[in-house]
mmCIF file of C-alpha atoms and ligand atoms in Angstrom:
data_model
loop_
_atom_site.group_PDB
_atom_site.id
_atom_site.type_symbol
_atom_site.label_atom_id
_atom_site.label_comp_id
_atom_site.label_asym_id
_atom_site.label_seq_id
_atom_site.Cartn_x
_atom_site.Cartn_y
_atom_site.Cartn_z
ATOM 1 C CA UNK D 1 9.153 9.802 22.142
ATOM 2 C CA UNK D 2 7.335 11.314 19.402
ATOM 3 C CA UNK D 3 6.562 9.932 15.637
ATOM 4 C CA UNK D 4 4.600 10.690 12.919
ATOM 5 C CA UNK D 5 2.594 7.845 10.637
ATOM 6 C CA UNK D 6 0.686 8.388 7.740
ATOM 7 C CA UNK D 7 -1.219 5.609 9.103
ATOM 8 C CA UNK D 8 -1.805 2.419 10.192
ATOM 9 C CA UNK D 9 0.430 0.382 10.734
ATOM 10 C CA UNK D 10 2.018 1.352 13.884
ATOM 11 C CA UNK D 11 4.179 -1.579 14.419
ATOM 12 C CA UNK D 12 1.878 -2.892 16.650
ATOM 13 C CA UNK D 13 2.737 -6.460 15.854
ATOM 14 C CA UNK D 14 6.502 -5.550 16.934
ATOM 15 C CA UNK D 15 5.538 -4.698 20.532
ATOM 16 C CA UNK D 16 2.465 -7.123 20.644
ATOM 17 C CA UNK D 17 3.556 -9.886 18.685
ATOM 18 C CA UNK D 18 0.348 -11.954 19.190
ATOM 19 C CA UNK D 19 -1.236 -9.385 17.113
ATOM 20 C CA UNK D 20 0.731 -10.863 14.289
ATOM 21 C CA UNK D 21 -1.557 -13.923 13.140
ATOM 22 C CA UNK D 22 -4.389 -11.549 13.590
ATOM 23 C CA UNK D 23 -3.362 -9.012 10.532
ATOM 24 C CA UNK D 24 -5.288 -8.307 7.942
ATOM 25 C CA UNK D 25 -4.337 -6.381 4.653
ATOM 26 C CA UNK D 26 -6.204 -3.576 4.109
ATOM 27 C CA UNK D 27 -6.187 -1.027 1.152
ATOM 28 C CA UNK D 28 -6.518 2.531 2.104
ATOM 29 C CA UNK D 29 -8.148 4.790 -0.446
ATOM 30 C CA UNK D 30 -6.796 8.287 0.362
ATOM 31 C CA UNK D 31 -9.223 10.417 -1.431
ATOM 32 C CA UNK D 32 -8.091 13.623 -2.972
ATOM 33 C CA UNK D 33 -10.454 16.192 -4.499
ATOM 34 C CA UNK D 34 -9.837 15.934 -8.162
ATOM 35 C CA UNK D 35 -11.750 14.976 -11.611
ATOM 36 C CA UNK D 36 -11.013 11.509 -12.028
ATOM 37 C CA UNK D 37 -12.034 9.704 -15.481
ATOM 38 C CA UNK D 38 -14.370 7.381 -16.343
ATOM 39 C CA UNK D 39 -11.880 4.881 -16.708
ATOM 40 C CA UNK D 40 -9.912 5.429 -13.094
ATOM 41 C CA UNK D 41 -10.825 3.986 -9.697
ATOM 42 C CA UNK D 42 -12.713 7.272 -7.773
ATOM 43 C CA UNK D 43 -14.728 7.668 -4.874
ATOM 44 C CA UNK D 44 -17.452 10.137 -6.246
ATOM 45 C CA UNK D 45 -16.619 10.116 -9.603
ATOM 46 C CA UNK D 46 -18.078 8.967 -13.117
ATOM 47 C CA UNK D 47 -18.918 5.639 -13.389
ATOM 48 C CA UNK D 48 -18.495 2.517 -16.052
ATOM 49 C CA UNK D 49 -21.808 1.833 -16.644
ATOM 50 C CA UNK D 50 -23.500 -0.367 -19.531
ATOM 51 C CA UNK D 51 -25.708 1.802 -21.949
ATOM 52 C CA UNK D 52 -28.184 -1.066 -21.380
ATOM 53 C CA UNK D 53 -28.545 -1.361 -18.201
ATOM 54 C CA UNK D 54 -30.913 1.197 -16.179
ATOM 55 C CA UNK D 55 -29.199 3.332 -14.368
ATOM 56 C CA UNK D 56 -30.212 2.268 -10.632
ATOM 57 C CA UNK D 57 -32.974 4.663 -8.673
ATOM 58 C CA UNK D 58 -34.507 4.076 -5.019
ATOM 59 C CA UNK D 59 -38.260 4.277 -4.853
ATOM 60 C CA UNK D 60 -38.205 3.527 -0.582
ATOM 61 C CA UNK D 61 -41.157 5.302 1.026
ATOM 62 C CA UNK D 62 -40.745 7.575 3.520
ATOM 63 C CA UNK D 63 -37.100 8.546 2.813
ATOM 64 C CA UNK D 64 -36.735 11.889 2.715
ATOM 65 C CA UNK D 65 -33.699 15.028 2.495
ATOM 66 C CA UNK D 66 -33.875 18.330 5.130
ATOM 67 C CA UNK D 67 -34.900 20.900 5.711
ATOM 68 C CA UNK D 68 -38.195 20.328 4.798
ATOM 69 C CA UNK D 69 -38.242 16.440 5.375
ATOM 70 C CA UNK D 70 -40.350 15.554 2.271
ATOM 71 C CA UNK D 71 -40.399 12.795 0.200
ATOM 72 C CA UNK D 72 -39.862 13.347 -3.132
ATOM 73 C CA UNK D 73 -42.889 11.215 -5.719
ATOM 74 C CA UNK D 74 -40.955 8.883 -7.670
ATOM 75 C CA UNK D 75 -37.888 7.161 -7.687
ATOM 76 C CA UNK D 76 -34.658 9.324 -7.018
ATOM 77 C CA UNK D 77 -31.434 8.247 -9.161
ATOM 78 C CA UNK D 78 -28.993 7.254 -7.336
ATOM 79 C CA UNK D 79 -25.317 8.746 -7.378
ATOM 80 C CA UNK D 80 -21.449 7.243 -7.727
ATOM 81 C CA UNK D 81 -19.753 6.506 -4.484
ATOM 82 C CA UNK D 82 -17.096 3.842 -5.314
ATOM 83 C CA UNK D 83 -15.270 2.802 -8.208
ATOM 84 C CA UNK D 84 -12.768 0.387 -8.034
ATOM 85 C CA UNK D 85 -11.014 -1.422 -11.311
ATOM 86 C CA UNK D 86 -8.935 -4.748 -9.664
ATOM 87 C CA UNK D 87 -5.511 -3.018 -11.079
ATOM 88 C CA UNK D 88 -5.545 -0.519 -8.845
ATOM 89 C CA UNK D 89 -6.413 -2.597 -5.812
ATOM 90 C CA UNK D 90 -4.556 -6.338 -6.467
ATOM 91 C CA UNK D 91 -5.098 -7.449 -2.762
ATOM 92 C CA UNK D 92 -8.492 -7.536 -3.343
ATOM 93 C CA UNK D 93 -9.918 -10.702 -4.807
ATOM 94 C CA UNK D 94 -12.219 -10.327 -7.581
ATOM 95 C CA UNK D 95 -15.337 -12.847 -8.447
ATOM 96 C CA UNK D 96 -14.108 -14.699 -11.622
ATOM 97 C CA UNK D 97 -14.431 -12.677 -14.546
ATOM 98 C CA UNK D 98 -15.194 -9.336 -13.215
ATOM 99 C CA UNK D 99 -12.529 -6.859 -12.683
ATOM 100 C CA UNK D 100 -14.536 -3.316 -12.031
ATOM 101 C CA UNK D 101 -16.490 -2.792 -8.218
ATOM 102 C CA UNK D 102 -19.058 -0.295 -7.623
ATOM 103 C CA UNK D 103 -21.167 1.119 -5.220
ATOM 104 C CA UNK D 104 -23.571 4.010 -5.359
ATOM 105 C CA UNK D 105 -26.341 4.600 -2.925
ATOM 106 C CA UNK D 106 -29.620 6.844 -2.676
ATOM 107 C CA UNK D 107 -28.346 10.004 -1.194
ATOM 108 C CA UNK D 108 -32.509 10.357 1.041
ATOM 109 C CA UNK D 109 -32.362 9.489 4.348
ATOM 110 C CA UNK D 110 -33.748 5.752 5.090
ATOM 111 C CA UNK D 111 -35.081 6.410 8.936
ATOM 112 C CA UNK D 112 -36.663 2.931 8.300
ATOM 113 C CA UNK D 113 -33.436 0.865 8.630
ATOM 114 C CA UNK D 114 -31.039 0.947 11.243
ATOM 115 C CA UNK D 115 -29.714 4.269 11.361
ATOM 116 C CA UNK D 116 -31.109 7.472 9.477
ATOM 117 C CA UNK D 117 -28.502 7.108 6.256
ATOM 118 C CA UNK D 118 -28.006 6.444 2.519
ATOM 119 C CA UNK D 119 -29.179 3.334 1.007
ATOM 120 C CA UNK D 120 -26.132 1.563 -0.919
ATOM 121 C CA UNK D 121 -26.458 -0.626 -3.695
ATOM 122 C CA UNK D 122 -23.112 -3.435 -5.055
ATOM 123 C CA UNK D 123 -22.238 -4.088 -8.787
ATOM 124 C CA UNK D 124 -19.674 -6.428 -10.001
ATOM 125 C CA UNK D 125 -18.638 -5.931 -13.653
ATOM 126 C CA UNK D 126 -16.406 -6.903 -16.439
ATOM 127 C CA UNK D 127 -14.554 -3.879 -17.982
ATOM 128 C CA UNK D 128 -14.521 -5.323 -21.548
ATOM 129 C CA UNK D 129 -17.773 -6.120 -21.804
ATOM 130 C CA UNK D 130 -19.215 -2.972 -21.056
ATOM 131 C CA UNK D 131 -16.908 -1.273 -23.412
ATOM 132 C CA UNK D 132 -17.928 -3.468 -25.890
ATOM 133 C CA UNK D 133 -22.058 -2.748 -25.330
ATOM 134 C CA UNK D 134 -20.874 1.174 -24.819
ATOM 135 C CA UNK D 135 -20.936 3.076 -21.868
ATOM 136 C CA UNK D 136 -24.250 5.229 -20.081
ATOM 137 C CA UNK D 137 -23.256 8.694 -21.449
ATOM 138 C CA UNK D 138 -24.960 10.750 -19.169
ATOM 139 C CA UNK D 139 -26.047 9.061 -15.486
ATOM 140 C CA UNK D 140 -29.076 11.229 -14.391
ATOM 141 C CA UNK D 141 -27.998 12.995 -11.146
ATOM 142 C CA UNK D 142 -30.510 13.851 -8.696
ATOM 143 C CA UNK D 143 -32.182 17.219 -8.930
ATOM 144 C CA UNK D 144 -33.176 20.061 -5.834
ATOM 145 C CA UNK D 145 -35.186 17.596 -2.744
ATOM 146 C CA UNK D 146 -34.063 14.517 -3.841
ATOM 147 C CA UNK D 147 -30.885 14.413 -1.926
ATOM 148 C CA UNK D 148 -29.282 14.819 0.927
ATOM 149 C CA UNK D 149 -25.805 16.768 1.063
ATOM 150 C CA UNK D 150 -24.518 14.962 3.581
ATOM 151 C CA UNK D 151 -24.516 11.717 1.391
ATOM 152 C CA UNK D 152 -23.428 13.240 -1.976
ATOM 153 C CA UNK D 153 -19.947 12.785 -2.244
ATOM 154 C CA UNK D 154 -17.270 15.409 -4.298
ATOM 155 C CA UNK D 155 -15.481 13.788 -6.877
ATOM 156 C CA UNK D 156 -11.841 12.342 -5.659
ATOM 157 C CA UNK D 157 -9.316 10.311 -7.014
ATOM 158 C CA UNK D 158 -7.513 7.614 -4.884
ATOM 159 C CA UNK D 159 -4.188 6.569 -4.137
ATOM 160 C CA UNK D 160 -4.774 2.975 -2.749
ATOM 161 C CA UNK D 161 -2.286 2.107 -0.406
ATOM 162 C CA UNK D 162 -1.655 -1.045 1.537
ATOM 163 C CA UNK D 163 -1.205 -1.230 5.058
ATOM 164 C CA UNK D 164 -1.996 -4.177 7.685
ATOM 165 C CA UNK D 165 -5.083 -4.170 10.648
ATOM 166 C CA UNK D 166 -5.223 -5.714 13.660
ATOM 167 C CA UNK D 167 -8.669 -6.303 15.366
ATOM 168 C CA UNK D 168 -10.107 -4.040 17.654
ATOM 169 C CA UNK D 169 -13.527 -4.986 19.036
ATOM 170 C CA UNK D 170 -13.339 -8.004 17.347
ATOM 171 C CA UNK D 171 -10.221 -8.670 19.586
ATOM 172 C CA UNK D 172 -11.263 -11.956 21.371
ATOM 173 C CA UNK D 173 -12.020 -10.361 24.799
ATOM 174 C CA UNK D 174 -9.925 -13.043 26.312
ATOM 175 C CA UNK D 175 -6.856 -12.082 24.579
ATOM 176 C CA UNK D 176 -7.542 -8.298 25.127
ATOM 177 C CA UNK D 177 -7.041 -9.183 28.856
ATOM 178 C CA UNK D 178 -4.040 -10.896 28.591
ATOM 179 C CA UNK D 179 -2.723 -8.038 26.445
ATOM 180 C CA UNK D 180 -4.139 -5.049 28.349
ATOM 181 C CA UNK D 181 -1.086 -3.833 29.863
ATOM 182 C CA UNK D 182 1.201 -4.470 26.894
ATOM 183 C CA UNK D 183 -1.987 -2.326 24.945
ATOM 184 C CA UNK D 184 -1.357 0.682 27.447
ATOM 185 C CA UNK D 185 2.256 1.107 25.966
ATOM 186 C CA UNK D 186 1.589 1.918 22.582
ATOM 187 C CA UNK D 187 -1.467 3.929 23.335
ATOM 188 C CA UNK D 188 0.936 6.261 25.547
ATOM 189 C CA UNK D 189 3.830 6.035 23.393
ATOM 190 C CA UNK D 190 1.437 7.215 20.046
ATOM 191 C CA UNK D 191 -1.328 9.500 22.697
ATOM 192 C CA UNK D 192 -4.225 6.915 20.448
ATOM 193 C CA UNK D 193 -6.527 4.001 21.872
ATOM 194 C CA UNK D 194 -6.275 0.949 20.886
ATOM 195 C CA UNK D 195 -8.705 0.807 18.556
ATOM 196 C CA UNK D 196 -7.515 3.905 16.316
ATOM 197 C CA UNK D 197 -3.848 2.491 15.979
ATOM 198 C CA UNK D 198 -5.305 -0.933 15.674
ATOM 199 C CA UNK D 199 -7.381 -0.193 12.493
ATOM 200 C CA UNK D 200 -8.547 2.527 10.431
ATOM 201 C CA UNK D 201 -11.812 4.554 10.028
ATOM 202 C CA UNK D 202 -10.924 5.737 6.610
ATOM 203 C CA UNK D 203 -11.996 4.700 2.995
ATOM 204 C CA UNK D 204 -10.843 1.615 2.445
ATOM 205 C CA UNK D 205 -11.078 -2.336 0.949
ATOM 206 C CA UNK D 206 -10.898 -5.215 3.322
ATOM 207 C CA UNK D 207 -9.022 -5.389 6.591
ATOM 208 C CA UNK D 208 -11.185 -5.273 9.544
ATOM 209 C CA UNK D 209 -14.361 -2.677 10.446
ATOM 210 C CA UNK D 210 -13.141 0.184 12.580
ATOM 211 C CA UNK D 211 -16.083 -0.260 14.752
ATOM 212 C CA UNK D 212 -17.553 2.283 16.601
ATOM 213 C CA UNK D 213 -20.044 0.616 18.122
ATOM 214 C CA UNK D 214 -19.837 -2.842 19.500
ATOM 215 C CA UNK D 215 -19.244 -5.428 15.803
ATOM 216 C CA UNK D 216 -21.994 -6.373 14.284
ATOM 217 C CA UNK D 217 -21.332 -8.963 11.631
ATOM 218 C CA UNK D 218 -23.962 -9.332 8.939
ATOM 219 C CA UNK D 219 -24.545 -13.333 7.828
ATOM 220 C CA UNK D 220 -26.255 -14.204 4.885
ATOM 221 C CA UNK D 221 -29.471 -16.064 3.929
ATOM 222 C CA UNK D 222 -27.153 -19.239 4.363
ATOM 223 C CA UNK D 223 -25.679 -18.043 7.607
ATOM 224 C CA UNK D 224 -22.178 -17.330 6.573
ATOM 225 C CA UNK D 225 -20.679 -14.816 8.675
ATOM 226 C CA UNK D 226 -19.959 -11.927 5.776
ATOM 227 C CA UNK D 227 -16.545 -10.317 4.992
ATOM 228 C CA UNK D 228 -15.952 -6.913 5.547
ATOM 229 C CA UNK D 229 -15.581 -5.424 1.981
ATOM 230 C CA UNK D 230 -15.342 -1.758 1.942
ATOM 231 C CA UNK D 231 -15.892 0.987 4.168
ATOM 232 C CA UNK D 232 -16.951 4.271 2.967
ATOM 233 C CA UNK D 233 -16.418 6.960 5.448
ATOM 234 C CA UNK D 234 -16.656 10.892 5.764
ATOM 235 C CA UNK D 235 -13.290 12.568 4.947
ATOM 236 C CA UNK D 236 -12.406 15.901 3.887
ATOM 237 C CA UNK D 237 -11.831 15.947 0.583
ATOM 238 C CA UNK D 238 -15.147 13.849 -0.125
ATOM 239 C CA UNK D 239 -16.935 17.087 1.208
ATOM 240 C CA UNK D 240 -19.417 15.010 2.500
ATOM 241 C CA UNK D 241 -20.167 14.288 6.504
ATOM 242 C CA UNK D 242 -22.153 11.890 6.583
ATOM 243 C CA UNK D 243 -24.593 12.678 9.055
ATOM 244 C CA UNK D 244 -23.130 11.622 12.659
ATOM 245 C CA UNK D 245 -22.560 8.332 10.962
ATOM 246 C CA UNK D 246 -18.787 6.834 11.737
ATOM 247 C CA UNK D 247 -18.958 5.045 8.128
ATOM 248 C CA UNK D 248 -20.940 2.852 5.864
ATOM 249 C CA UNK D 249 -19.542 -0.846 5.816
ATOM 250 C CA UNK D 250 -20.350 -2.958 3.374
ATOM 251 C CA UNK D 251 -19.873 -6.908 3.788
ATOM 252 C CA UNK D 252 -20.112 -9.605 1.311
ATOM 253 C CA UNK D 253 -20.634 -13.616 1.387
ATOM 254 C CA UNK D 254 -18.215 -15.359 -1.180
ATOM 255 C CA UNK D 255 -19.376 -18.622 -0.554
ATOM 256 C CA UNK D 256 -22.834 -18.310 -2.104
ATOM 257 C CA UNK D 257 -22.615 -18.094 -6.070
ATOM 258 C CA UNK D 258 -24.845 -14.228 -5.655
ATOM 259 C CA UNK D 259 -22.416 -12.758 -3.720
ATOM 260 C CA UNK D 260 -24.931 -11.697 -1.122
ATOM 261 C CA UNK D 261 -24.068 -8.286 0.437
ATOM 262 C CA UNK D 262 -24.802 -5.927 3.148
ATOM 263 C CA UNK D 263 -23.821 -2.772 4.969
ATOM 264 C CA UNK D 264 -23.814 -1.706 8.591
ATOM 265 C CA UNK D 265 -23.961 1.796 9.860
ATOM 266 C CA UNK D 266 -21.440 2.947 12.906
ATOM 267 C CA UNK D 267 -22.290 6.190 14.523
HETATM 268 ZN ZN1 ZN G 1 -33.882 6.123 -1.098
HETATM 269 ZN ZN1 ZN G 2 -23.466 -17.085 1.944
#
């Protein structure tokens, strides 16, 4: 029996319906090469930023872009990854007050965290106000050895669409037993492990981490285990691979007033 899916979900909870109280709603970004506005929701694209606030820059020693593996002096701007506005993705709660999510990272390679990758950086704003103070006109991009290709992303629009996630490593192990040969259905029937129809490496806002690598949860300063907030992954359209890196995730404590963040990289 053959189908075709755009994507998750594959009616997993159907067939496994202990899956069910696991779900998770999960946004999927879609990217499409485009020239999205200031104003939209983009992955790559423009960004809302207040005219008095410094555009941010990474000054980390030792990071550094091929082929010639130098360090450029100074700080290195960094560049627009994601732009969300919260009418364009309503299943994600926003802190009180802001409506506007972005993240941008220093497109160097960091070899001294855990993974040779991008170094991303979390803003919460308020759309109004930063119309009202005016807008950064022109966001300094960086120039020729500051950056590395594989981390600058092409400009795409997004079509955020909501699906539901089931667990895949983070399936209790005990339950993944007791499911195993129910599991072994679906994977035939769809020619996919587990963990691809479970959840999906793609760019996307909450739901679960499509781990790679065995989950990692990051826990704050106050030891709250983290949600998982966004992943950012390589995709066509973004024209950008990423290294060997399976995604970026980023995570993010609501229950301390900072909203204390971090990422994870999955190879
Ligand atoms: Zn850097
Ligand atoms: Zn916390």
């Amino acid at each position: 029996m053959t189908q075709s899916f755009a994507g998750p979900p594959y009616g997993l909870d159907d067939l496994i319906p202990e899956l069910a109280v696991l779900g998770r709603r999960t946004t999927l970004l879609l990217p499409k090469s485009g020239s999205p506005e200031v104003r939209e929701s983009s992955l790559g694209g423009p960004m809302l930023w207040p005219a008095d606030e410094p555009w941010p820059s990474c000054g980390q020693s030792g990071h550094w872009a091929w082929p010639n593996e130098k360090t450029p002096a100074g700080t290195v701007p960094m560049v627009p990854v994601v732009q969300l506005f919260a009418r364009d993705v309503p299943e994600l709660p926003f802190p009180e007050g802001l409506d506007v999510l972005q993240l941008v990272w220093c497109p160097l390679i960091h070899p001294h965290d855990r993974a040779c990758a991008a170094l991303p950086r979390l803003y919460w704003r308020n759309e109004a106000d930063v119309l009202t103070t005016g807008r950064l006109q022109e966001i300094p991009a960086p120039q020729e050895g500051e950056y590395e290709e594989e981390f600058m992303p092409n400009p795409c629009t997004v079509s955020p669409t909501s699906v539901v996630e089931y667990p895949n490593w983070d399936l209790p192990r005990k339950l993944r037993q007791t499911l195993q040969p129910r599991i072994e259905e679906p994977e035939e029937r769809f020619d996919m492990e587990y963990t691809q129809l479970a959840c999906a490496l793609q760019n996307k806002v909450g739901g679960y981490p499509a781990w790679n690598q065995p989950p990692d949860w990051p826990t704050c300063d106050s030891g709250h285990r983290m949600e998982h907030l966004l992943s950012v992954t390589p995709e066509e359209d973004l024209d950008m691979t990423m290294g060997d890196l399976g995604g970026i995730y980023m995570f993010l404590c609501r229950q301390c007033p900072e909203l204390p963040y971090a990422h994870r990289y999955d190879c």
